[in-house]
PDB file of C-alpha atoms in Angstrom:
ATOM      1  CA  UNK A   1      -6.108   9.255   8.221  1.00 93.00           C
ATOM      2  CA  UNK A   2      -7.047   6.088   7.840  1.00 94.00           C
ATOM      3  CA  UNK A   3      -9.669   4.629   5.944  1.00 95.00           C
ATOM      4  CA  UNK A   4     -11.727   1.711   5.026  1.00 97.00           C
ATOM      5  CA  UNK A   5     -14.422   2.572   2.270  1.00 96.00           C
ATOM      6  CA  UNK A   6     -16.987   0.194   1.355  1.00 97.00           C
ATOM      7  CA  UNK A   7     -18.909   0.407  -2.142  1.00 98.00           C
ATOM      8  CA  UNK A   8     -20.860  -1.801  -4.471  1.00 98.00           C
ATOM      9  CA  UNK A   9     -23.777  -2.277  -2.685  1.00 98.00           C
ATOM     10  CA  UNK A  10     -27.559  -1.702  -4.318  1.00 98.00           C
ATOM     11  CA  UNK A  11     -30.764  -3.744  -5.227  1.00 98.00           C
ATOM     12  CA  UNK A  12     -30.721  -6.983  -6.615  1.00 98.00           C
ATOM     13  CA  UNK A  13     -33.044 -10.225  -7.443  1.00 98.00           C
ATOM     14  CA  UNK A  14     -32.606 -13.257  -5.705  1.00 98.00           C
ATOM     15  CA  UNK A  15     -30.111 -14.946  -7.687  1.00 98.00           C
ATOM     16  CA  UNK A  16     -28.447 -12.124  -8.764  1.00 98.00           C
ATOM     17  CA  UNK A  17     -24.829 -10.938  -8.258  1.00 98.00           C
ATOM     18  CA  UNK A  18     -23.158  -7.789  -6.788  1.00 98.00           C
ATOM     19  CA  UNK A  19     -18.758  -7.163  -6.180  1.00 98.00           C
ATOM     20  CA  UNK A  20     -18.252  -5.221  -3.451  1.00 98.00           C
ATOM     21  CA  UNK A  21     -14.963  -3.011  -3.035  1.00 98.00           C
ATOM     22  CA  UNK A  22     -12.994  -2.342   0.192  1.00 98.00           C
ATOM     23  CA  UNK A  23     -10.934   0.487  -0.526  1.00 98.00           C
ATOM     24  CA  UNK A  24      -8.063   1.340   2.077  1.00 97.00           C
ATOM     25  CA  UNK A  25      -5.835   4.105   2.867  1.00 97.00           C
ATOM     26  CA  UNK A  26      -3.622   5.503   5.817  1.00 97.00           C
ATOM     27  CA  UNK A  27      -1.856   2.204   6.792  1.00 96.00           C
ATOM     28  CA  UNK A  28       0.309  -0.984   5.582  1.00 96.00           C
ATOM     29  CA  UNK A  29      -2.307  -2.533   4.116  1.00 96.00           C
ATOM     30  CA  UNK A  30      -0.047  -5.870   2.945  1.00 94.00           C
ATOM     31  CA  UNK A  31       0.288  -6.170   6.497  1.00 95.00           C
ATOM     32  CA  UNK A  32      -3.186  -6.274   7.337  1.00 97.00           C
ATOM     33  CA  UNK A  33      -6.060  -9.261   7.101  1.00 97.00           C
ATOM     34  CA  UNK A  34      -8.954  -7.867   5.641  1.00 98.00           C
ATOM     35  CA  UNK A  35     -12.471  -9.271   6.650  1.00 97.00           C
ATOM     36  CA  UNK A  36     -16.239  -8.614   4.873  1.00 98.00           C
ATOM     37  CA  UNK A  37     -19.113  -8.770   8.237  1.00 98.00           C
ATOM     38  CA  UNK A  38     -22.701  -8.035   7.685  1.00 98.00           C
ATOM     39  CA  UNK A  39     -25.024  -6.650   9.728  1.00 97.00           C
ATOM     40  CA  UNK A  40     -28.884  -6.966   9.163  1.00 96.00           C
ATOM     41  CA  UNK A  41     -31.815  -5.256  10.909  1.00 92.00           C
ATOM     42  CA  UNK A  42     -32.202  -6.778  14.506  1.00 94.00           C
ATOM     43  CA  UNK A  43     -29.732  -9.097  13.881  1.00 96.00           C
ATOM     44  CA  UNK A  44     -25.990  -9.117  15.538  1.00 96.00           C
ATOM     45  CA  UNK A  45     -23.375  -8.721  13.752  1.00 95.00           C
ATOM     46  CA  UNK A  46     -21.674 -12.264  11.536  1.00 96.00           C
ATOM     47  CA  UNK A  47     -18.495 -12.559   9.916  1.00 96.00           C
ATOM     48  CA  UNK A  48     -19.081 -13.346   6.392  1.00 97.00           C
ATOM     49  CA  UNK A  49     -15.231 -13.892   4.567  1.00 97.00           C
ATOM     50  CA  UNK A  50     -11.852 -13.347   5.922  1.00 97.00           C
ATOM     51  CA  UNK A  51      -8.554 -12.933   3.840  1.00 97.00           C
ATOM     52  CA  UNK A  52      -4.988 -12.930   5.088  1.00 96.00           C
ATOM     53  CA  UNK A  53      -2.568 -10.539   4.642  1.00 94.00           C
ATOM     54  CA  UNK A  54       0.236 -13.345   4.125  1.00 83.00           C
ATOM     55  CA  UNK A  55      -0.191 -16.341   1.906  1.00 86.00           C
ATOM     56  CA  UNK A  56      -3.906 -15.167   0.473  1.00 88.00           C
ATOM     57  CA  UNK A  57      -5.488 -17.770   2.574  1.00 95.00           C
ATOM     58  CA  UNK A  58      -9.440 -16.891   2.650  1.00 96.00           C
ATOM     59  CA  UNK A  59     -12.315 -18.200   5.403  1.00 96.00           C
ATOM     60  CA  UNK A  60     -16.032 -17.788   4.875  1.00 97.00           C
ATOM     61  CA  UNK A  61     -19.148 -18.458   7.064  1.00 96.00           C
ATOM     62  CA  UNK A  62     -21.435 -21.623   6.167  1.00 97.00           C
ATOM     63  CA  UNK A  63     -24.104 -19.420   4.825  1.00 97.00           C
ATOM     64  CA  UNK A  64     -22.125 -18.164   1.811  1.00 98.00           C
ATOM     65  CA  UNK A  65     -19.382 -20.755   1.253  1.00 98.00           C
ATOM     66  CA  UNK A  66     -19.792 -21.763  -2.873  1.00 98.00           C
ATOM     67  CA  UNK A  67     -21.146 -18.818  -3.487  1.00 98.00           C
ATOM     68  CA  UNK A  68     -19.104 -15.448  -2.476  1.00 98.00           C
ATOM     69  CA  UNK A  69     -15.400 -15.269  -3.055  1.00 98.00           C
ATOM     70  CA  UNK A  70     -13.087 -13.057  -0.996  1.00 98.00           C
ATOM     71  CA  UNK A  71     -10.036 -11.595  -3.653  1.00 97.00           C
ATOM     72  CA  UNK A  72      -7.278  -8.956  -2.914  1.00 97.00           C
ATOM     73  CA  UNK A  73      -5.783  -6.920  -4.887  1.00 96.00           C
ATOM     74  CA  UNK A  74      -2.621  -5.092  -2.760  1.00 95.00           C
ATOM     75  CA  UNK A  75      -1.656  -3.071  -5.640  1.00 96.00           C
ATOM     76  CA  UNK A  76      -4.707  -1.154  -5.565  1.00 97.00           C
ATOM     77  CA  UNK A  77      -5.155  -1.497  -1.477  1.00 97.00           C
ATOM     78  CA  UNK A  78      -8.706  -2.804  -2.310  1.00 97.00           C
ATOM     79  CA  UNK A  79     -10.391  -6.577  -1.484  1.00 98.00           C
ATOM     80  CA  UNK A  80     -12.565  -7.611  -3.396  1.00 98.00           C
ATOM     81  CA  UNK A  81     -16.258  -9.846  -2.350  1.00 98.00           C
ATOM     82  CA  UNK A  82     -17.865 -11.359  -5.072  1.00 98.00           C
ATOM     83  CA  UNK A  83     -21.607 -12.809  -4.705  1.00 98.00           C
ATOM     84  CA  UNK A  84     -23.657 -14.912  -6.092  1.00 98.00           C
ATOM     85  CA  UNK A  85     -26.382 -16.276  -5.889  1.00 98.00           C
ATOM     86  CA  UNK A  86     -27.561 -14.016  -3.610  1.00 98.00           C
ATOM     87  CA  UNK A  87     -30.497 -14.596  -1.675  1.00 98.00           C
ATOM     88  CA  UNK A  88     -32.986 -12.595   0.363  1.00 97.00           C
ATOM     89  CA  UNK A  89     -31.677 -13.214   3.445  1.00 96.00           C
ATOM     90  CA  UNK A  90     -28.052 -12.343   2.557  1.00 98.00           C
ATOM     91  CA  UNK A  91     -29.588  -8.690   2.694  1.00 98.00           C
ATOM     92  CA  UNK A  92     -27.425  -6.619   5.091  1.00 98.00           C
ATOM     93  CA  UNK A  93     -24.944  -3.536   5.309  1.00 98.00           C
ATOM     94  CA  UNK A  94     -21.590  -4.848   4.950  1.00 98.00           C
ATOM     95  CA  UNK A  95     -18.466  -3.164   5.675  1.00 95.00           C
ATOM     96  CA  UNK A  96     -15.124  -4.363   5.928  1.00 97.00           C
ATOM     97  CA  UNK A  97     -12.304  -4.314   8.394  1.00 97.00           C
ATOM     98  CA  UNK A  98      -8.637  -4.627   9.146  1.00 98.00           C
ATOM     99  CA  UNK A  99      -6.788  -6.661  11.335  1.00 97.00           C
ATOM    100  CA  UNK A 100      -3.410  -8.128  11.789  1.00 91.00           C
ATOM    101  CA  UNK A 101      -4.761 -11.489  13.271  1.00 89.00           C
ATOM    102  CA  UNK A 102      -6.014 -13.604  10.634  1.00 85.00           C
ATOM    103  CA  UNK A 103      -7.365 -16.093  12.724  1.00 86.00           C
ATOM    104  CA  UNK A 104      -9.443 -14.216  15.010  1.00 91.00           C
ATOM    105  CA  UNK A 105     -10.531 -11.009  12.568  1.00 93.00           C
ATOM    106  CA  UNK A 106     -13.215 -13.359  11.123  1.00 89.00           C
ATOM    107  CA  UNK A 107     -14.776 -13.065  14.860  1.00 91.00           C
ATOM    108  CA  UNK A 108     -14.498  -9.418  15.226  1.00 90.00           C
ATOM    109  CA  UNK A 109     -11.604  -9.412  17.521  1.00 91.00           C
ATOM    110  CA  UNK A 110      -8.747  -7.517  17.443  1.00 90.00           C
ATOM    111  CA  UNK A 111      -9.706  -5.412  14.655  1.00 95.00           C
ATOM    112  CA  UNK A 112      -7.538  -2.176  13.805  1.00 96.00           C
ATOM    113  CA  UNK A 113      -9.632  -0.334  11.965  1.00 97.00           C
ATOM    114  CA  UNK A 114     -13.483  -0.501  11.006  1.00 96.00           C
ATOM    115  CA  UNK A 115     -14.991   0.798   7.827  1.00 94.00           C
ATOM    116  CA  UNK A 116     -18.256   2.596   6.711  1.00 91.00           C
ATOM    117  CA  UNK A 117     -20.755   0.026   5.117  1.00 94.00           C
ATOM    118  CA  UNK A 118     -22.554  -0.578   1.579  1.00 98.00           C
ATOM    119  CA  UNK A 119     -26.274  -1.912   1.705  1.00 98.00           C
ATOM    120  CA  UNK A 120     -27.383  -4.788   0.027  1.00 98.00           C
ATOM    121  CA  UNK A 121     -30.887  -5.733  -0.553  1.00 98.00           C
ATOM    122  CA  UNK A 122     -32.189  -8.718  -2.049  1.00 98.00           C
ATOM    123  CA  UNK A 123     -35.533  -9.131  -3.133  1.00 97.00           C
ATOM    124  CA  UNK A 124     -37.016 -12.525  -3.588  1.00 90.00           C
TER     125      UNK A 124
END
């Protein structure tokens, strides 16, 4: 089966940091662009960081460029986001997802396979 876990989420200050962990199983997952997306109460769905499955090359949204940073680690079939910095209104679950379009995963299209999300709060 596959699978696309999400962990590392919890409580933090504003200005604090968290990692979250995308763990995957059940498919190629060197083949495979992996993307972070948030989703906050009443809010739609964003696309937060994208990395390729290729050359490592990594996209993020405005809102969190200089401060998260998408990583990989295909040995372990996990990516990696680490933020900082955070900010109140970076609170949101995140999950992750697979895709084998790099340049259009970041949008939420043509995504294989969806995972289960982490919360994040941030209090101010």
């Amino acid at each position: 089966d596959v699978q696309l876990q999400a962990s590392g989420g919890g409580l933090v200050q504003a200005g604090g940091s968290l990692r979250l962990s995308c763990a995957a199983s059940g498919f190629t997952f060197d083949d495979y662009a992996i993307g972070w997306f948030r989703q906050a109460p009443g809010k739609e769905r964003e696309g937060v960081s994208c990395i390729s499955s290729s050359d490592g090359s990594t996209y993020y949204a405005d809102s969190v460029k200089g401060r998260f940073t998408i990583s990989r680690d295909n040995a372990k079939n996990t990516v990696y986001l680490q933020m900082n910095a955070l900010k109140a209104e970076d609170t949101a679950l995140y999950y992750c997802a697979a895709g084998s379009d790099y340049g259009t995963l970041y949008y939420g299209r043509d995504v294989d396979y969806w995972g289960q999300g982490t919360q994040v709060t941030v209090s101010s």
